[in-house]
Tab-separated table of C-alpha atoms in Angstrom:
chain	number	residue	atom	x	y	z
A	1	MET	CA	7.969	39.965	-60.337
A	2	GLY	CA	4.608	41.450	-59.983
A	3	ASN	CA	3.799	44.795	-58.221
A	4	ARG	CA	4.193	44.823	-54.352
A	5	PHE	CA	3.173	46.522	-51.715
A	6	GLN	CA	5.437	48.851	-50.070
A	7	VAL	CA	5.456	48.799	-46.236
A	8	SER	CA	8.929	50.868	-45.012
A	9	ASP	CA	6.951	54.133	-44.591
A	10	ARG	CA	3.674	52.218	-42.659
A	11	PHE	CA	6.285	51.158	-40.423
A	12	ALA	CA	8.947	53.661	-40.055
A	13	ASP	CA	7.973	54.244	-36.319
A	14	GLY	CA	8.844	50.430	-35.561
A	15	ALA	CA	7.443	47.263	-35.374
A	16	GLN	CA	6.327	47.247	-31.572
A	17	TYR	CA	2.760	48.366	-30.728
A	18	ILE	CA	2.377	49.135	-27.266
A	19	GLY	CA	-0.449	51.267	-25.709
A	20	GLY	CA	-2.109	52.182	-28.746
A	21	ARG	CA	1.193	53.614	-30.647
A	22	LEU	CA	3.843	51.917	-32.917
A	23	ARG	CA	7.340	52.510	-31.708
A	24	ALA	CA	10.948	51.221	-32.007
A	25	GLY	CA	12.411	48.049	-30.106
A	26	THR	CA	15.200	48.789	-27.635
A	27	SER	CA	17.049	45.244	-27.867
A	28	GLY	CA	19.814	46.815	-29.966
A	29	GLN	CA	19.478	44.267	-32.473
A	30	ASP	CA	17.947	44.748	-35.859
A	31	HIS	CA	15.737	42.243	-37.716
A	32	SER	CA	14.970	42.259	-41.653
A	33	VAL	CA	11.711	41.105	-43.277
A	34	ILE	CA	12.562	39.253	-46.461
A	35	ASP	CA	10.324	38.400	-49.092
A	36	PRO	CA	10.722	34.872	-49.788
A	37	ALA	CA	9.948	35.018	-53.373
A	38	THR	CA	12.570	37.296	-54.349
A	39	GLY	CA	15.083	37.134	-51.130
A	40	GLU	CA	15.209	40.637	-50.764
A	41	SER	CA	14.341	42.860	-47.485
A	42	VAL	CA	11.076	44.490	-47.312
A	43	LEU	CA	11.737	46.061	-43.819
A	44	THR	CA	14.401	46.310	-41.228
A	45	TYR	CA	13.095	46.817	-37.685
A	46	ALA	CA	14.541	46.825	-34.285
A	47	LEU	CA	13.634	43.965	-32.279
A	48	ALA	CA	11.998	43.959	-28.961
A	49	SER	CA	14.041	43.589	-25.642
A	50	ALA	CA	12.762	42.403	-22.367
A	51	ALA	CA	11.949	45.882	-21.371
A	52	ASP	CA	9.898	46.439	-24.403
A	53	VAL	CA	8.014	43.331	-23.066
A	54	ASP	CA	7.444	44.821	-19.763
A	55	GLU	CA	5.933	47.813	-21.196
A	56	ALA	CA	3.509	46.111	-22.900
A	57	VAL	CA	2.357	43.759	-20.401
A	58	ALA	CA	2.090	47.011	-18.138
A	59	ALA	CA	0.012	48.701	-20.596
A	60	ALA	CA	-2.275	45.569	-20.805
A	61	LYS	CA	-2.576	45.419	-17.223
A	62	GLU	CA	-3.493	49.125	-16.944
A	63	ALA	CA	-5.995	48.600	-19.593
A	64	PHE	CA	-7.410	45.438	-18.195
A	65	PRO	CA	-10.057	46.883	-15.352
A	66	ALA	CA	-11.946	49.034	-17.868
A	67	TRP	CA	-11.815	46.349	-20.831
A	68	ALA	CA	-12.920	43.693	-18.320
A	69	GLY	CA	-15.530	45.972	-16.860
A	70	ALA	CA	-17.198	46.757	-20.214
A	71	THR	CA	-20.443	45.288	-21.135
A	72	PRO	CA	-20.702	42.060	-23.341
A	73	GLY	CA	-22.717	44.189	-25.933
A	74	GLU	CA	-19.893	47.295	-25.488
A	75	ARG	CA	-17.154	44.681	-26.453
A	76	SER	CA	-19.325	43.129	-29.137
A	77	ASP	CA	-19.942	46.610	-30.744
A	78	ALA	CA	-16.143	46.859	-30.953
A	79	LEU	CA	-15.635	43.837	-32.532
A	80	HIS	CA	-18.450	44.196	-34.927
A	81	ARG	CA	-16.701	47.596	-35.670
A	82	LEU	CA	-13.219	45.826	-36.066
A	83	ALA	CA	-14.687	43.521	-38.722
A	84	GLY	CA	-15.879	46.436	-40.584
A	85	VAL	CA	-12.496	47.935	-40.538
A	86	LEU	CA	-10.851	44.909	-41.499
A	87	ALA	CA	-13.055	44.411	-44.474
A	88	GLU	CA	-12.411	47.764	-45.822
A	89	ARG	CA	-8.559	47.291	-45.606
A	90	ALA	CA	-8.788	43.442	-47.200
A	91	GLU	CA	-6.530	44.159	-50.038
A	92	ASP	CA	-4.017	45.844	-47.784
A	93	PHE	CA	-3.885	43.087	-45.690
A	94	ALA	CA	-3.597	40.301	-48.226
A	95	ARG	CA	-0.807	41.831	-50.464
A	96	VAL	CA	1.100	42.538	-47.071
A	97	GLU	CA	0.369	38.687	-46.181
A	98	SER	CA	1.787	37.965	-49.530
A	99	LEU	CA	4.781	39.706	-49.357
A	100	GLN	CA	5.968	38.721	-45.917
A	101	CYS	CA	5.024	34.901	-46.543
A	102	GLY	CA	5.355	34.185	-50.212
A	103	LYS	CA	1.670	33.091	-50.278
A	104	PRO	CA	-0.085	33.117	-53.652
A	105	LEU	CA	-2.533	36.189	-53.577
A	106	LYS	CA	-5.096	34.309	-54.397
A	107	LEU	CA	-4.843	32.473	-51.342
A	108	THR	CA	-4.431	35.331	-49.167
A	109	THR	CA	-7.309	37.202	-50.997
A	110	GLU	CA	-9.685	34.131	-50.799
A	111	PHE	CA	-8.832	32.538	-47.442
A	112	ASP	CA	-6.243	34.112	-45.206
A	113	VAL	CA	-8.273	37.683	-45.016
A	114	PRO	CA	-11.670	36.774	-45.634
A	115	GLY	CA	-11.248	33.926	-42.796
A	116	THR	CA	-9.917	36.574	-40.524
A	117	VAL	CA	-12.738	38.796	-41.093
A	118	ASP	CA	-15.418	36.213	-40.398
A	119	ASN	CA	-13.556	35.157	-37.155
A	120	THR	CA	-13.846	38.803	-36.144
A	121	ALA	CA	-17.511	38.768	-36.689
A	122	PHE	CA	-17.991	35.473	-35.027
A	123	PHE	CA	-16.330	36.896	-31.694
A	124	ALA	CA	-18.516	40.043	-32.005
A	125	GLY	CA	-21.406	37.813	-31.575
A	126	ALA	CA	-20.160	35.374	-29.440
A	127	ALA	CA	-18.685	38.083	-27.089
A	128	ARG	CA	-22.513	38.471	-25.920
A	129	HIS	CA	-22.846	34.887	-25.150
A	130	LEU	CA	-20.459	33.961	-22.032
A	131	GLN	CA	-22.698	31.218	-20.669
A	132	GLY	CA	-22.403	29.357	-17.505
A	133	GLN	CA	-24.502	26.685	-15.839
A	134	SER	CA	-28.051	28.073	-14.874
A	135	ALA	CA	-28.873	29.255	-11.495
A	136	GLY	CA	-30.551	26.497	-9.064
A	137	GLU	CA	-30.707	25.121	-5.828
A	138	TYR	CA	-28.468	22.299	-6.070
A	139	SER	CA	-27.982	21.722	-2.440
A	140	GLY	CA	-31.394	22.578	-1.383
A	141	ASP	CA	-30.457	25.300	1.150
A	142	HIS	CA	-28.502	27.461	-1.735
A	143	THR	CA	-28.645	29.012	-4.581
A	144	SER	CA	-26.072	28.364	-6.868
A	145	TYR	CA	-24.838	30.013	-10.219
A	146	VAL	CA	-21.467	30.038	-12.485
A	147	ARG	CA	-19.775	33.409	-13.511
A	148	ARG	CA	-17.403	33.318	-16.518
A	149	GLU	CA	-14.603	35.912	-15.504
A	150	ALA	CA	-11.600	37.405	-17.724
A	151	ILE	CA	-8.339	36.012	-16.656
A	152	GLY	CA	-6.114	39.213	-16.994
A	153	VAL	CA	-3.321	39.946	-19.329
A	154	VAL	CA	-3.060	37.121	-21.863
A	155	GLY	CA	0.691	36.592	-23.601
A	156	SER	CA	0.320	35.026	-26.790
A	157	ILE	CA	2.959	33.758	-29.243
A	158	ALA	CA	1.966	33.239	-33.072
A	159	PRO	CA	4.040	31.464	-35.874
A	160	TRP	CA	4.575	32.593	-39.071
A	161	ASN	CA	2.746	30.341	-41.494
A	162	TYR	CA	-0.605	32.092	-41.153
A	163	PRO	CA	0.591	35.361	-39.397
A	164	LEU	CA	-2.738	37.338	-39.552
A	165	GLN	CA	-5.212	34.334	-39.098
A	166	MET	CA	-3.103	33.426	-35.697
A	167	ALA	CA	-3.171	36.876	-34.639
A	168	ALA	CA	-6.820	36.594	-34.668
A	169	TRP	CA	-6.907	33.314	-33.253
A	170	LYS	CA	-5.259	34.546	-30.245
A	171	ILE	CA	-6.520	38.273	-29.926
A	172	LEU	CA	-10.508	37.566	-30.798
A	173	PRO	CA	-11.343	35.058	-28.069
A	174	ALA	CA	-8.930	36.837	-25.413
A	175	ILE	CA	-10.616	40.053	-25.717
A	176	ALA	CA	-14.063	39.140	-26.442
A	177	ALA	CA	-13.939	37.631	-23.067
A	178	GLY	CA	-12.823	40.610	-21.386
A	179	ASN	CA	-8.886	40.009	-21.524
A	180	THR	CA	-6.103	42.336	-22.740
A	181	ILE	CA	-3.337	40.722	-24.589
A	182	VAL	CA	0.420	41.161	-25.553
A	183	LEU	CA	0.853	39.421	-28.984
A	184	LYS	CA	4.406	38.086	-29.991
A	185	PRO	CA	4.111	37.301	-33.487
A	186	ALA	CA	7.094	35.638	-35.268
A	187	GLU	CA	10.030	37.877	-36.296
A	188	LEU	CA	9.663	36.693	-39.770
A	189	THR	CA	6.178	37.880	-40.527
A	190	PRO	CA	5.177	40.524	-37.961
A	191	LEU	CA	3.565	42.892	-40.279
A	192	THR	CA	-0.224	41.797	-40.589
A	193	SER	CA	-0.294	41.290	-37.076
A	194	LEU	CA	0.701	45.262	-36.461
A	195	MET	CA	-1.750	45.980	-39.016
A	196	PHE	CA	-4.479	44.024	-37.010
A	197	ALA	CA	-3.497	45.732	-33.684
A	198	GLN	CA	-3.737	49.319	-35.639
A	199	ALA	CA	-7.477	48.337	-37.143
A	200	ALA	CA	-8.256	47.513	-33.359
A	201	LYS	CA	-7.460	50.924	-32.211
A	202	GLU	CA	-9.153	52.340	-35.105
A	203	ALA	CA	-12.328	50.554	-34.528
A	204	GLY	CA	-12.424	51.962	-31.116
A	205	ILE	CA	-10.780	49.337	-28.710
A	206	PRO	CA	-9.241	51.123	-26.187
A	207	ASP	CA	-5.452	51.468	-26.104
A	208	GLY	CA	-3.435	48.713	-24.428
A	209	VAL	CA	-6.152	46.273	-24.970
A	210	VAL	CA	-4.409	44.930	-27.852
A	211	ASN	CA	-0.405	45.161	-27.863
A	212	VAL	CA	2.374	43.645	-29.968
A	213	VAL	CA	6.065	43.148	-29.314
A	214	THR	CA	8.134	41.912	-32.204
A	215	GLY	CA	11.355	40.128	-31.140
A	216	ALA	CA	13.185	37.119	-30.609
A	217	GLY	CA	11.921	33.687	-28.997
A	218	ARG	CA	14.967	33.267	-26.651
A	219	VAL	CA	14.331	36.888	-25.271
A	220	ALA	CA	10.822	38.497	-25.911
A	221	GLY	CA	9.357	35.085	-26.234
A	222	GLU	CA	10.520	33.854	-22.860
A	223	HIS	CA	10.114	36.432	-21.242
A	224	LEU	CA	6.820	37.390	-22.139
A	225	VAL	CA	5.588	33.768	-21.201
A	226	GLY	CA	7.449	33.892	-17.562
A	227	HIS	CA	6.030	37.355	-16.806
A	228	PRO	CA	4.474	37.341	-13.357
A	229	ASP	CA	1.692	39.639	-14.387
A	230	VAL	CA	0.780	37.573	-17.350
A	231	ALA	CA	-2.115	35.372	-16.455
A	232	MET	CA	-2.072	33.035	-19.488
A	233	THR	CA	-0.321	31.776	-22.232
A	234	SER	CA	-1.377	30.649	-25.787
A	235	PHE	CA	1.430	29.170	-28.206
A	236	THR	CA	0.996	28.155	-31.576
A	237	GLY	CA	4.190	26.432	-32.813
A	238	SER	CA	6.311	23.257	-33.063
A	239	THR	CA	5.966	20.475	-30.427
A	240	GLY	CA	9.703	21.107	-29.342
A	241	VAL	CA	9.257	24.939	-28.739
A	242	GLY	CA	5.712	24.233	-27.222
A	243	LYS	CA	7.578	22.135	-24.512
A	244	ARG	CA	9.893	24.817	-23.684
A	245	VAL	CA	6.869	26.950	-23.353
A	246	ALA	CA	5.000	25.005	-20.925
A	247	GLU	CA	8.375	24.531	-18.979
A	248	ILE	CA	8.195	28.393	-18.183
A	249	ALA	CA	4.511	28.715	-17.875
A	250	THR	CA	4.215	25.726	-15.357
A	251	ALA	CA	6.955	27.745	-13.383
A	252	THR	CA	4.645	30.676	-12.819
A	253	VAL	CA	1.433	28.460	-12.679
A	254	LYS	CA	-0.227	30.330	-15.791
A	255	ARG	CA	-3.029	29.047	-17.561
A	256	LEU	CA	-1.597	27.355	-20.851
A	257	HIS	CA	-3.074	26.787	-24.298
A	258	LEU	CA	-0.735	25.047	-26.986
A	259	GLU	CA	-1.404	24.245	-30.546
A	260	LEU	CA	1.604	22.532	-31.799
A	261	GLY	CA	2.677	20.399	-34.809
A	262	GLY	CA	0.947	17.953	-36.628
A	263	LYS	CA	1.174	14.835	-39.263
A	264	ALA	CA	-2.081	14.538	-40.904
A	265	PRO	CA	-3.326	11.300	-42.203
A	266	PHE	CA	-5.182	11.152	-45.473
A	267	VAL	CA	-6.948	7.500	-45.358
A	268	VAL	CA	-8.284	6.582	-48.502
A	269	PHE	CA	-10.635	3.320	-48.521
A	270	ASP	CA	-11.328	1.086	-51.381
A	271	ASP	CA	-14.524	2.359	-51.655
A	272	ALA	CA	-13.486	6.027	-52.259
A	273	ASP	CA	-14.146	8.231	-55.075
A	274	LEU	CA	-10.868	8.063	-56.387
A	275	GLU	CA	-10.755	11.329	-58.610
A	276	ALA	CA	-12.006	13.174	-55.340
A	277	ALA	CA	-9.411	11.835	-53.425
A	278	ALA	CA	-6.772	12.724	-55.639
A	279	GLN	CA	-7.686	16.178	-56.230
A	280	GLY	CA	-8.352	16.694	-52.370
A	281	ALA	CA	-4.682	15.205	-51.459
A	282	VAL	CA	-3.066	17.587	-54.184
A	283	ALA	CA	-4.848	20.290	-52.678
A	284	ALA	CA	-4.433	19.512	-48.864
A	285	SER	CA	-0.839	18.690	-49.141
A	286	LEU	CA	0.294	21.899	-51.041
A	287	ILE	CA	-1.878	24.507	-49.254
A	288	ASN	CA	0.327	27.290	-47.991
A	289	SER	CA	3.288	25.348	-49.743
A	290	GLY	CA	2.777	22.726	-47.459
A	291	GLN	CA	3.347	25.159	-44.347
A	292	ASP	CA	0.424	23.945	-42.380
A	293	CYS	CA	0.084	21.931	-39.287
A	294	THR	CA	-2.938	20.360	-40.649
A	295	ALA	CA	-2.061	19.757	-44.240
A	296	ALA	CA	-2.211	16.203	-45.581
A	297	THR	CA	1.111	14.589	-45.153
A	298	ARG	CA	0.542	10.863	-45.171
A	299	ALA	CA	-1.587	9.207	-47.450
A	300	TYR	CA	-2.682	5.770	-46.733
A	301	VAL	CA	-4.447	4.210	-49.796
A	302	GLN	CA	-6.031	0.667	-49.592
A	303	ARG	CA	-3.986	-1.279	-52.036
A	304	PRO	CA	-6.646	-1.902	-54.806
A	305	LEU	CA	-6.433	2.213	-55.284
A	306	PHE	CA	-3.121	2.584	-54.326
A	307	ASP	CA	-1.282	2.532	-57.943
A	308	ALA	CA	-4.264	4.690	-59.719
A	309	PHE	CA	-3.948	7.053	-56.599
A	310	VAL	CA	-0.373	7.666	-56.764
A	311	ALA	CA	-0.658	8.034	-60.693
A	312	ARG	CA	-3.452	10.616	-60.728
A	313	VAL	CA	-1.637	12.476	-57.678
A	314	ALA	CA	1.628	12.896	-59.494
A	315	GLU	CA	0.045	13.952	-62.625
A	316	LEU	CA	-2.185	16.503	-60.693
A	317	MET	CA	1.339	17.919	-58.828
A	318	GLU	CA	2.781	18.341	-62.150
A	319	THR	CA	0.113	20.801	-63.282
A	320	VAL	CA	0.318	22.836	-60.331
A	321	ARG	CA	2.047	26.266	-61.350
A	322	VAL	CA	4.772	27.456	-59.174
A	323	GLY	CA	5.799	31.203	-59.249
A	324	ASP	CA	5.491	34.535	-58.318
A	325	PRO	CA	2.931	35.206	-55.444
A	326	PHE	CA	1.615	38.390	-56.874
A	327	ASP	CA	0.819	36.498	-60.392
A	328	GLY	CA	-2.543	35.815	-60.548
A	329	THR	CA	-2.293	32.368	-62.186
A	330	THR	CA	0.398	31.110	-59.751
A	331	ASP	CA	-0.957	27.947	-57.519
A	332	LEU	CA	2.304	27.687	-55.406
A	333	GLY	CA	4.414	30.185	-53.655
A	334	PRO	CA	8.006	30.125	-52.151
A	335	LEU	CA	8.408	28.585	-48.625
A	336	ILE	CA	8.810	30.978	-45.764
A	337	SER	CA	12.571	31.382	-46.055
A	338	HIS	CA	15.636	29.668	-47.589
A	339	VAL	CA	16.371	27.939	-44.706
A	340	GLN	CA	13.039	26.405	-44.332
A	341	ARG	CA	13.392	25.351	-48.447
A	342	ASP	CA	16.368	23.604	-47.378
A	343	ARG	CA	15.268	21.801	-44.437
A	344	VAL	CA	12.488	20.433	-46.603
A	345	ALA	CA	14.754	19.523	-49.406
A	346	GLY	CA	17.057	17.677	-46.620
A	347	PHE	CA	14.048	15.542	-45.806
A	348	VAL	CA	13.589	14.494	-49.331
A	349	GLU	CA	17.283	14.112	-50.270
A	350	ARG	CA	17.677	11.659	-47.278
A	351	ALA	CA	14.465	9.571	-48.321
A	352	ARG	CA	15.903	8.619	-51.943
A	353	ALA	CA	18.165	6.378	-49.865
A	354	TYR	CA	15.029	4.344	-48.987
A	355	ALA	CA	11.654	5.558	-50.949
A	356	THR	CA	11.172	6.646	-54.372
A	357	VAL	CA	10.472	10.323	-55.339
A	358	VAL	CA	7.634	9.840	-57.785
A	359	THR	CA	7.437	13.579	-59.117
A	360	GLY	CA	9.165	16.832	-57.587
A	361	GLY	CA	11.898	16.604	-55.093
A	362	GLU	CA	13.837	19.849	-56.645
A	363	ALA	CA	13.798	23.405	-56.313
A	364	PRO	CA	12.954	25.099	-59.719
A	365	GLY	CA	15.609	27.195	-61.614
A	366	GLY	CA	15.282	30.090	-64.020
A	367	ALA	CA	13.487	33.244	-62.794
A	368	LEU	CA	12.473	31.599	-59.487
A	369	GLU	CA	15.643	30.525	-58.542
A	370	GLU	CA	16.614	33.649	-55.833
A	371	GLY	CA	13.471	32.525	-54.104
A	372	ALA	CA	12.565	29.848	-51.829
A	373	TYR	CA	10.813	27.558	-54.062
A	374	TYR	CA	10.278	23.744	-53.758
A	375	ARG	CA	8.332	21.824	-56.207
A	376	PRO	CA	5.153	19.572	-55.171
A	377	THR	CA	6.973	16.490	-54.261
A	378	LEU	CA	5.194	12.853	-53.919
A	379	ILE	CA	7.169	9.892	-52.142
A	380	THR	CA	6.173	6.380	-52.407
A	381	GLY	CA	7.790	3.239	-50.725
A	382	ALA	CA	8.917	4.871	-47.525
A	383	PRO	CA	8.725	2.759	-44.370
A	384	GLN	CA	6.436	3.655	-41.617
A	385	ASP	CA	8.839	4.199	-39.299
A	386	SER	CA	10.967	6.473	-41.410
A	387	GLU	CA	11.507	10.149	-40.912
A	388	VAL	CA	9.058	11.415	-43.774
A	389	VAL	CA	6.301	9.879	-42.249
A	390	GLN	CA	6.906	10.338	-38.463
A	391	SER	CA	8.365	13.870	-38.840
A	392	GLU	CA	6.616	17.056	-39.626
A	393	ILE	CA	8.581	18.339	-42.744
A	394	PHE	CA	6.122	21.607	-43.110
A	395	GLY	CA	6.859	21.787	-47.191
A	396	PRO	CA	4.925	20.683	-50.293
A	397	VAL	CA	5.545	16.822	-49.383
A	398	LEU	CA	3.257	13.985	-49.789
A	399	VAL	CA	4.411	10.663	-48.563
A	400	ALA	CA	1.734	7.915	-49.934
A	401	LEU	CA	1.617	4.161	-48.542
A	402	PRO	CA	-0.649	1.103	-49.287
A	403	PHE	CA	-2.712	-0.419	-46.516
A	404	ASP	CA	-4.770	-3.619	-46.746
A	405	GLY	CA	-7.735	-3.993	-44.091
A	406	ASP	CA	-9.390	-0.603	-42.518
A	407	ASP	CA	-7.948	-1.703	-39.068
A	408	GLU	CA	-4.669	-1.571	-40.403
A	409	GLY	CA	-5.019	1.773	-42.340
A	410	ILE	CA	-6.512	3.222	-38.882
A	411	ARG	CA	-3.876	1.958	-36.816
A	412	LEU	CA	-1.328	3.240	-39.489
A	413	ALA	CA	-3.059	6.857	-39.382
A	414	ASN	CA	-2.952	6.611	-35.505
A	415	ASP	CA	0.935	5.670	-35.592
A	416	THR	CA	2.450	9.218	-35.088
A	417	PRO	CA	3.001	10.953	-32.122
A	418	TYR	CA	0.678	14.129	-33.425
A	419	GLY	CA	-3.319	14.242	-33.379
A	420	LEU	CA	-4.296	17.579	-34.815
A	421	ALA	CA	-6.090	16.631	-38.075
A	422	ALA	CA	-6.980	13.753	-40.348
A	423	SER	CA	-9.411	12.803	-43.103
A	424	ALA	CA	-11.083	9.701	-44.026
A	425	TRP	CA	-12.459	9.072	-47.685
A	426	SER	CA	-15.170	6.479	-48.542
A	427	ARG	CA	-18.806	6.317	-49.604
A	428	ASP	CA	-19.761	4.111	-46.711
A	429	VAL	CA	-21.270	5.977	-44.047
A	430	TYR	CA	-20.622	3.419	-41.534
A	431	ARG	CA	-16.747	2.698	-42.391
A	432	ALA	CA	-16.384	6.689	-42.496
A	433	ASN	CA	-18.112	6.910	-39.100
A	434	ARG	CA	-15.799	4.371	-37.665
A	435	ALA	CA	-12.730	6.226	-38.916
A	436	THR	CA	-13.928	9.524	-37.125
A	437	ARG	CA	-14.624	7.882	-33.831
A	438	GLU	CA	-11.056	5.732	-33.950
A	439	ILE	CA	-8.775	8.371	-35.234
A	440	LYS	CA	-7.165	10.123	-32.571
A	441	ALA	CA	-7.224	13.645	-34.021
A	442	GLY	CA	-8.559	17.002	-33.203
A	443	CYS	CA	-10.587	17.154	-36.475
A	444	VAL	CA	-11.530	14.422	-38.734
A	445	TRP	CA	-12.796	15.460	-42.381
A	446	VAL	CA	-14.923	12.945	-44.441
A	447	ASN	CA	-14.382	13.175	-47.880
A	448	ASP	CA	-12.536	16.441	-47.622
A	449	HIS	CA	-9.671	17.662	-45.899
A	450	ILE	CA	-8.561	21.426	-44.989
A	451	PRO	CA	-11.876	23.373	-44.475
A	452	ILE	CA	-12.252	25.431	-41.276
A	453	ILE	CA	-15.029	27.324	-40.192
A	454	SER	CA	-15.207	29.912	-37.147
A	455	GLU	CA	-18.130	28.053	-35.574
A	456	MET	CA	-16.069	24.834	-35.003
A	457	PRO	CA	-13.233	24.277	-32.613
A	458	HIS	CA	-9.251	23.545	-34.018
A	459	GLY	CA	-7.031	21.908	-31.684
A	460	GLY	CA	-5.039	18.697	-31.003
A	461	TYR	CA	-4.761	15.432	-29.227
A	462	LYS	CA	-1.305	13.732	-28.123
A	463	ALA	CA	1.539	15.845	-28.789
A	464	SER	CA	-0.305	18.325	-31.112
A	465	GLY	CA	-1.141	20.154	-27.761
A	466	PHE	CA	-4.398	20.955	-25.891
A	467	GLY	CA	-7.172	23.521	-25.720
A	468	LYS	CA	-9.191	24.853	-28.744
A	469	ASP	CA	-8.851	28.055	-30.949
A	470	MET	CA	-12.163	29.724	-32.811
A	471	SER	CA	-15.824	28.714	-31.720
A	472	ALA	CA	-17.298	29.125	-28.476
A	473	TYR	CA	-15.029	26.439	-27.147
A	474	SER	CA	-12.190	29.130	-27.136
A	475	PHE	CA	-13.916	30.930	-24.378
A	476	GLU	CA	-13.117	27.929	-22.201
A	477	GLU	CA	-9.411	28.937	-22.605
A	478	TYR	CA	-9.883	32.512	-22.247
A	479	THR	CA	-12.232	32.692	-18.878
A	480	GLN	CA	-12.171	31.734	-15.211
A	481	VAL	CA	-15.293	29.756	-14.147
A	482	LYS	CA	-16.413	31.039	-10.800
A	483	HIS	CA	-18.972	29.440	-8.708
A	484	VAL	CA	-21.212	31.657	-6.582
A	485	MET	CA	-23.478	30.302	-3.783
A	486	TYR	CA	-25.946	31.792	-1.727
A	487	ASP	CA	-27.468	30.535	1.636
A	488	ASN	CA	-31.420	30.811	1.504
A	489	THR	CA	-32.404	29.842	4.938
A	490	ALA	CA	-31.420	32.919	7.104
A	491	VAL	CA	-30.622	30.269	9.939
A	492	ALA	CA	-27.427	30.943	11.898
A	493	ALA	CA	-26.772	27.486	13.451
A	494	LYS	CA	-26.937	25.324	10.238
A	495	ASP	CA	-27.644	21.419	10.512
A	496	TRP	CA	-24.162	20.694	9.017
A	497	HIS	CA	-22.141	22.739	11.577
A	498	ARG	CA	-22.597	19.477	13.910
A	499	THR	CA	-19.851	17.663	11.925
A	500	ILE	CA	-17.571	20.624	12.936
A	501	PHE	CA	-18.847	20.940	16.746
A	502	GLY	CA	-22.019	20.431	18.937
A	503	ASP	CA	-24.802	18.441	18.587
A	504	ARG	CA	-27.870	18.286	16.372
């Protein structure tokens, strides 16, 4: 295996970042970060307790008045400095992300880290543009205007599939809008979230503005969501856990933002560029070993192209190089854990009873057998109501199904509880435009699938949650909108008073 990044010294003081310093958790329980490519532990740390969450929330609450009171320009300057620190540390972030997640180094180097730097630069600019409706005399006798104000302490929970990017998506809009934050990353992958918080301090962002508690969901996560001093919860993860988060948040009437699961359709019409669609399907289904809530999972291909599409996708999947994440030629790394690998394998093995596994469908042996690897897998012949079509597998598995008319293709695309992302493949602008209108998803790509940009929102429909990450639309989640109204008449006895007492 390639040269790996040593992290034990960097986090010797612990995996909790509270009030500007690293410290150990006090739960009495240890947890190990495992390199999924080798199965070896790279760091063992003490998990956070509820008391640690209380301390982190208290630090964020103390820091809030000064940070919320800073000018937009001051917050913007701090975020610009943070973008610079992240860019300087790009190689370290990429190597640690590959170590804890098993992502190929070329993915972390060319996608995760530069995307995070770009997000930071975007929110540095957006911090100066917290706009409301323009002032005006809407009633005739009053001047009204809208203020956007910070909410308070945000308690956010991020997943393990994109730890660095998800930390940024949670932290950046929150603090750009003047909030302070306590982030709980996944216990499996806390390292780059902690590094991000340290970079924020180095950039001059005050202690307490960004805090990280690393603990179990049932302990640290639920306590954070239910904390009375947390004004808002943002959660990214599975729909099942999202429902639990919503139950807890609702009990304390918190602002809630949920980005949940997905089962993205990849709809190929019969006039599509077949090679482009096949190439796109392989890339979009295998990104991050398929552990992406927007990954292409259901390829609906109009019947005239179906056989050729299946053959070409299978051919391309068989060229994908599965291997060590730190080898520059590796295309596909391991899944996050052996548990996740076995879960994915279970879906495929059960599917053999009712469908055809065209390629893949196994874990590689040899030098890779100690890691959580699984080969790129293509399945055909599955019924629309089968679990491989309806459930989120979260692995390198693509299911291909044929359709006949356009109506059927769009109907099948919408036939799951999810609605996070989708794509339509056609050379006909009217056909593609219809698909973008009628497919119920928060993002619909045309003749591509996966690219995201900081300026545009990310978030879903239906069981995929609500609210937006990235873009200026994220400020809808992280600000309170206040209407301010001034009387302009200086009249003591106003005309409307007669509706309550007296005569005109």
